[in-house]
CSV table of C-alpha atoms in Angstrom, one decimal:
chain,number,residue,atom,x,y,z
O,5,UNK,CA,41.8,-21.0,-35.8
O,6,UNK,CA,45.1,-22.3,-34.5
O,7,UNK,CA,46.2,-25.8,-35.6
O,8,UNK,CA,46.9,-28.3,-32.8
O,9,UNK,CA,48.7,-31.6,-32.4
O,10,UNK,CA,48.0,-34.6,-30.2
O,11,UNK,CA,50.2,-33.2,-27.4
O,12,UNK,CA,48.0,-30.2,-27.1
O,13,UNK,CA,45.4,-32.3,-25.3
O,14,UNK,CA,47.8,-32.9,-22.4
O,15,UNK,CA,48.9,-29.3,-22.4
O,16,UNK,CA,45.3,-28.1,-21.9
O,17,UNK,CA,44.9,-30.5,-19.0
O,18,UNK,CA,48.1,-29.2,-17.4
O,19,UNK,CA,47.3,-25.5,-18.0
O,20,UNK,CA,43.8,-26.1,-16.7
O,21,UNK,CA,45.2,-27.5,-13.4
O,22,UNK,CA,47.5,-24.5,-13.1
O,23,UNK,CA,44.6,-22.1,-13.7
O,24,UNK,CA,42.5,-23.9,-11.1
O,25,UNK,CA,45.2,-23.5,-8.5
O,26,UNK,CA,45.0,-19.7,-8.8
O,27,UNK,CA,41.6,-19.4,-7.2
O,28,UNK,CA,40.4,-22.8,-6.1
O,29,UNK,CA,38.0,-21.5,-3.5
O,30,UNK,CA,36.4,-19.0,-5.8
O,31,UNK,CA,35.7,-21.6,-8.5
O,32,UNK,CA,34.5,-24.2,-6.0
O,33,UNK,CA,32.2,-21.8,-4.2
O,34,UNK,CA,30.7,-20.6,-7.4
O,35,UNK,CA,30.0,-24.2,-8.6
O,36,UNK,CA,28.6,-25.1,-5.2
O,37,UNK,CA,26.2,-22.1,-5.3
O,38,UNK,CA,25.1,-23.3,-8.8
O,39,UNK,CA,24.4,-26.8,-7.3
O,40,UNK,CA,22.4,-25.2,-4.5
O,41,UNK,CA,20.4,-23.2,-7.1
O,42,UNK,CA,19.7,-26.5,-9.0
O,43,UNK,CA,18.6,-28.1,-5.8
O,44,UNK,CA,16.1,-25.3,-5.1
O,45,UNK,CA,14.8,-25.2,-8.7
O,46,UNK,CA,14.5,-29.0,-8.7
O,47,UNK,CA,11.9,-28.8,-6.0
O,48,UNK,CA,9.6,-26.8,-8.3
O,49,UNK,CA,7.0,-28.8,-10.1
O,50,UNK,CA,7.6,-29.1,-13.9
O,51,UNK,CA,10.1,-26.2,-13.9
O,52,UNK,CA,12.5,-28.4,-11.9
O,53,UNK,CA,13.0,-30.6,-14.9
O,54,UNK,CA,12.9,-27.8,-17.5
O,55,UNK,CA,15.1,-25.0,-16.1
O,56,UNK,CA,18.4,-26.9,-15.5
O,57,UNK,CA,19.1,-27.8,-19.1
O,58,UNK,CA,17.6,-24.6,-20.3
O,59,UNK,CA,19.9,-22.4,-18.2
O,60,UNK,CA,23.0,-24.7,-18.5
O,61,UNK,CA,24.6,-22.6,-21.3
O,62,UNK,CA,24.1,-19.4,-19.4
O,63,UNK,CA,25.9,-20.8,-16.3
O,64,UNK,CA,28.7,-22.3,-18.5
O,65,UNK,CA,29.4,-18.9,-20.1
O,66,UNK,CA,29.2,-17.2,-16.7
O,67,UNK,CA,31.7,-19.7,-15.2
O,68,UNK,CA,34.0,-19.4,-18.2
O,69,UNK,CA,33.9,-15.7,-18.0
O,70,UNK,CA,34.9,-16.0,-14.3
O,71,UNK,CA,37.8,-18.2,-15.3
O,72,UNK,CA,38.8,-15.6,-17.9
O,73,UNK,CA,38.8,-12.9,-15.3
O,74,UNK,CA,41.1,-15.0,-13.1
O,75,UNK,CA,43.4,-15.8,-16.0
O,76,UNK,CA,43.7,-12.0,-16.7
O,77,UNK,CA,44.5,-11.4,-13.0
O,78,UNK,CA,41.6,-9.1,-12.5
O,79,UNK,CA,41.2,-8.3,-8.8
O,80,UNK,CA,38.7,-7.9,-7.5
O,81,UNK,CA,36.4,-9.8,-9.8
O,82,UNK,CA,33.4,-7.5,-10.2
O,83,UNK,CA,29.9,-9.0,-10.7
O,84,UNK,CA,29.0,-6.2,-13.1
O,85,UNK,CA,31.9,-7.2,-15.4
O,86,UNK,CA,30.6,-10.8,-15.4
O,87,UNK,CA,26.9,-10.0,-16.0
O,88,UNK,CA,27.7,-7.3,-18.6
O,89,UNK,CA,28.5,-10.1,-21.0
O,90,UNK,CA,24.8,-11.1,-21.1
O,91,UNK,CA,23.4,-8.7,-23.6
O,92,UNK,CA,19.9,-9.4,-25.0
O,93,UNK,CA,21.2,-11.0,-28.3
O,94,UNK,CA,23.7,-13.2,-26.4
O,95,UNK,CA,21.2,-14.2,-23.8
O,96,UNK,CA,18.7,-15.1,-26.5
O,97,UNK,CA,21.2,-17.3,-28.3
O,98,UNK,CA,22.2,-19.1,-25.0
O,99,UNK,CA,18.6,-19.7,-24.2
O,100,UNK,CA,18.0,-21.1,-27.7
O,101,UNK,CA,21.0,-23.4,-27.1
O,102,UNK,CA,19.5,-24.4,-23.8
O,103,UNK,CA,16.4,-25.4,-25.7
O,104,UNK,CA,18.6,-27.8,-27.7
O,105,UNK,CA,19.9,-29.3,-24.4
O,106,UNK,CA,16.3,-29.6,-23.2
O,107,UNK,CA,15.2,-31.4,-26.4
O,108,UNK,CA,18.2,-33.7,-26.2
O,109,UNK,CA,17.5,-34.6,-22.6
O,110,UNK,CA,13.9,-35.4,-23.6
O,111,UNK,CA,15.0,-37.6,-26.4
O,112,UNK,CA,17.5,-39.4,-24.1
O,113,UNK,CA,14.8,-40.0,-21.5
O,114,UNK,CA,12.3,-41.3,-24.1
O,115,UNK,CA,14.8,-43.5,-25.8
O,116,UNK,CA,16.0,-45.1,-22.5
O,117,UNK,CA,12.3,-45.7,-21.5
O,118,UNK,CA,11.8,-47.6,-24.8
O,119,UNK,CA,14.6,-49.9,-23.7
O,120,UNK,CA,13.3,-50.8,-20.2
O,121,UNK,CA,9.9,-49.3,-19.8
O,122,UNK,CA,11.2,-46.5,-17.6
O,123,UNK,CA,13.0,-48.5,-15.0
O,124,UNK,CA,16.3,-46.6,-15.4
O,125,UNK,CA,14.6,-43.2,-15.0
O,126,UNK,CA,12.6,-44.4,-12.0
O,127,UNK,CA,15.7,-45.7,-10.4
O,128,UNK,CA,17.6,-42.4,-11.1
O,129,UNK,CA,15.0,-40.4,-9.3
O,130,UNK,CA,14.5,-42.9,-6.5
O,131,UNK,CA,11.0,-44.2,-7.4
O,132,UNK,CA,12.2,-47.7,-8.3
O,133,UNK,CA,12.0,-49.7,-5.1
O,134,UNK,CA,13.9,-52.9,-6.1
O,135,UNK,CA,16.1,-54.0,-9.0
O,136,UNK,CA,15.7,-57.7,-9.8
O,137,UNK,CA,18.2,-59.8,-11.8
O,138,UNK,CA,15.6,-60.0,-14.5
O,139,UNK,CA,15.5,-56.2,-14.9
O,140,UNK,CA,19.3,-55.6,-14.7
O,141,UNK,CA,20.0,-56.2,-18.4
O,142,UNK,CA,17.2,-53.8,-19.3
O,143,UNK,CA,18.6,-51.3,-16.9
O,144,UNK,CA,22.1,-51.5,-18.3
O,145,UNK,CA,20.8,-51.2,-21.9
O,146,UNK,CA,18.8,-48.1,-21.0
O,147,UNK,CA,21.7,-46.5,-19.3
O,148,UNK,CA,23.9,-47.1,-22.3
O,149,UNK,CA,21.4,-45.5,-24.6
O,150,UNK,CA,20.9,-42.5,-22.3
O,151,UNK,CA,24.7,-42.0,-22.0
O,152,UNK,CA,25.4,-42.3,-25.7
O,153,UNK,CA,22.7,-39.7,-26.6
O,154,UNK,CA,24.1,-37.3,-23.9
O,155,UNK,CA,27.7,-37.8,-25.0
O,156,UNK,CA,26.9,-37.1,-28.7
O,157,UNK,CA,24.9,-34.0,-27.7
O,158,UNK,CA,27.8,-32.7,-25.6
O,159,UNK,CA,30.3,-33.2,-28.5
O,160,UNK,CA,27.9,-31.6,-31.0
O,161,UNK,CA,27.6,-28.5,-28.8
O,162,UNK,CA,31.1,-28.5,-27.4
O,163,UNK,CA,32.2,-25.0,-28.3
O,164,UNK,CA,28.8,-23.5,-29.2
O,165,UNK,CA,28.2,-21.6,-25.9
O,166,UNK,CA,31.4,-19.6,-25.8
O,167,UNK,CA,31.3,-19.0,-29.6
O,168,UNK,CA,27.9,-17.4,-29.3
O,169,UNK,CA,28.9,-15.4,-26.3
O,170,UNK,CA,32.5,-14.4,-27.0
O,171,UNK,CA,32.5,-14.4,-30.8
O,172,UNK,CA,28.9,-13.1,-31.1
O,173,UNK,CA,28.0,-15.9,-33.6
O,174,UNK,CA,24.5,-16.9,-34.4
O,175,UNK,CA,23.5,-20.3,-33.2
O,176,UNK,CA,23.7,-21.9,-36.6
O,177,UNK,CA,27.1,-20.5,-37.4
O,178,UNK,CA,28.4,-21.6,-34.0
O,179,UNK,CA,27.2,-25.2,-34.6
O,180,UNK,CA,28.9,-25.1,-38.0
O,181,UNK,CA,32.2,-23.8,-36.5
O,182,UNK,CA,32.0,-26.4,-33.7
O,183,UNK,CA,31.6,-29.3,-36.1
O,184,UNK,CA,34.5,-28.5,-38.4
O,185,UNK,CA,36.8,-27.4,-35.5
O,186,UNK,CA,36.4,-30.8,-33.8
O,187,UNK,CA,37.1,-32.5,-37.2
O,188,UNK,CA,40.4,-30.5,-37.4
O,189,UNK,CA,41.5,-31.1,-33.8
O,190,UNK,CA,40.3,-34.7,-33.4
O,191,UNK,CA,43.7,-36.1,-32.4
O,192,UNK,CA,44.2,-33.6,-29.6
O,193,UNK,CA,40.5,-33.8,-28.6
O,194,UNK,CA,40.8,-37.6,-28.1
O,195,UNK,CA,44.0,-37.2,-26.1
O,196,UNK,CA,42.2,-34.5,-24.0
O,197,UNK,CA,39.2,-36.7,-23.3
O,198,UNK,CA,41.3,-39.7,-22.4
O,199,UNK,CA,43.4,-37.5,-20.1
O,200,UNK,CA,40.4,-36.1,-18.3
O,201,UNK,CA,38.9,-39.6,-17.8
O,202,UNK,CA,42.3,-40.8,-16.5
O,203,UNK,CA,43.0,-38.0,-14.1
O,204,UNK,CA,39.5,-37.0,-13.2
O,205,UNK,CA,37.7,-40.3,-13.0
O,206,UNK,CA,39.9,-43.5,-13.0
O,207,UNK,CA,42.6,-42.4,-10.5
O,208,UNK,CA,40.0,-40.9,-8.0
O,209,UNK,CA,38.0,-44.1,-8.3
O,210,UNK,CA,41.1,-46.1,-7.3
O,211,UNK,CA,41.9,-43.8,-4.4
O,212,UNK,CA,38.3,-44.0,-3.3
O,213,UNK,CA,38.4,-47.8,-3.3
O,214,UNK,CA,41.6,-47.7,-1.2
O,215,UNK,CA,39.9,-45.4,1.3
O,216,UNK,CA,36.9,-47.7,1.4
O,217,UNK,CA,39.2,-50.6,2.3
O,218,UNK,CA,41.4,-48.7,4.8
O,219,UNK,CA,39.1,-46.1,6.4
O,220,UNK,CA,35.5,-47.2,5.7
O,221,UNK,CA,32.7,-46.4,3.3
O,222,UNK,CA,31.8,-43.0,4.8
O,223,UNK,CA,35.3,-41.6,4.3
O,224,UNK,CA,35.4,-42.9,0.7
O,225,UNK,CA,32.0,-41.5,-0.1
O,226,UNK,CA,32.9,-38.0,1.2
O,227,UNK,CA,36.1,-38.2,-0.8
O,228,UNK,CA,34.2,-39.3,-3.9
O,229,UNK,CA,31.7,-36.5,-3.7
O,230,UNK,CA,34.3,-33.8,-3.0
O,231,UNK,CA,36.6,-34.9,-5.8
O,232,UNK,CA,33.6,-35.1,-8.2
O,233,UNK,CA,32.8,-31.4,-7.6
O,234,UNK,CA,36.5,-30.4,-8.0
O,235,UNK,CA,36.7,-32.4,-11.2
O,236,UNK,CA,33.9,-30.5,-12.8
O,237,UNK,CA,35.5,-27.2,-11.9
O,238,UNK,CA,38.9,-28.4,-13.1
O,239,UNK,CA,37.4,-29.6,-16.4
O,240,UNK,CA,35.9,-26.1,-17.0
O,241,UNK,CA,39.4,-24.7,-16.5
O,242,UNK,CA,40.9,-27.2,-19.0
O,243,UNK,CA,38.0,-26.3,-21.4
O,244,UNK,CA,38.8,-22.6,-21.2
O,245,UNK,CA,42.5,-23.4,-22.0
O,246,UNK,CA,41.4,-25.4,-25.0
O,247,UNK,CA,39.1,-22.7,-26.3
O,248,UNK,CA,41.8,-19.9,-25.9
O,249,UNK,CA,44.4,-22.1,-27.6
O,250,UNK,CA,42.2,-22.7,-30.6
O,251,UNK,CA,40.1,-19.5,-31.0
O,252,UNK,CA,42.2,-17.0,-29.0
O,253,UNK,CA,41.3,-15.2,-25.8
O,254,UNK,CA,37.9,-13.5,-25.5
O,255,UNK,CA,37.7,-9.7,-25.7
O,256,UNK,CA,37.9,-8.0,-22.3
O,257,UNK,CA,34.5,-7.0,-20.9
O,258,UNK,CA,34.1,-3.3,-20.4
O,259,UNK,CA,32.0,-2.3,-17.4
O,260,UNK,CA,29.2,0.2,-18.2
O,261,UNK,CA,30.2,3.8,-17.5
O,262,UNK,CA,27.8,5.6,-15.3
O,263,UNK,CA,27.0,9.2,-16.3
O,264,UNK,CA,27.7,11.8,-13.7
O,265,UNK,CA,24.7,13.2,-12.0
O,266,UNK,CA,23.9,16.8,-12.9
O,267,UNK,CA,24.4,19.2,-10.1
O,268,UNK,CA,26.8,17.0,-8.2
O,269,UNK,CA,29.9,18.6,-6.7
O,270,UNK,CA,33.0,18.3,-8.8
O,271,UNK,CA,36.6,18.9,-7.9
O,272,UNK,CA,38.1,22.1,-9.2
O,273,UNK,CA,41.6,23.2,-9.5
O,274,UNK,CA,42.4,25.6,-6.6
O,275,UNK,CA,44.7,27.5,-8.9
């Protein structure tokens, strides 16, 4: 594990942006395909609320592996190389990690419902018809509880998915390493989080507000949605740079070798 300083947080952000610039359309299209998959899955009864958090670690590792292929200048990026990472033990650990995400989501929903009787969740899914001034404080309180639980879960599981996939760690060991790694890099981690919020959230919000004033709400909303998608992709790239700087680059994935078919013609030396 490589020691870091506070300036490392800004370096991860800068390197992540440079990495994103290599293949922006590839990253954006992959993330957009994931959103479309979530939209289709979300239409399914019951499974629509269970599968997204359950499969989140699998997608995260798949996306990080794609970023690794780009960073290693592998062209073309072969799907077999990406999927070969998902052996049975690795997939099992990632699904177990997805269960932790699912449990955390359930706890967050339940805790927020205790604050406002379920107003926040009904508003989030479009079932709440009207928000009155009397319910606004309850709604804000529920949103804060929901956000805090999800933020704490994200931090507690920060490096767990790549550690289980790239370092072949059992889930308990990955949680242990994640906890003490964050303790050791807390200064650079705080700088990294503040930088991501500044460049990925606050500045785009200011630009969106200016566009709303100058060009209208439709233009500002299109900009906000587009920049939000790009922000998620960019943050994944910065996360990859953080992981590589601390734990080192993952081992290259070796494509499975196909055995030659018996009886097939082979080239022979004419001499």
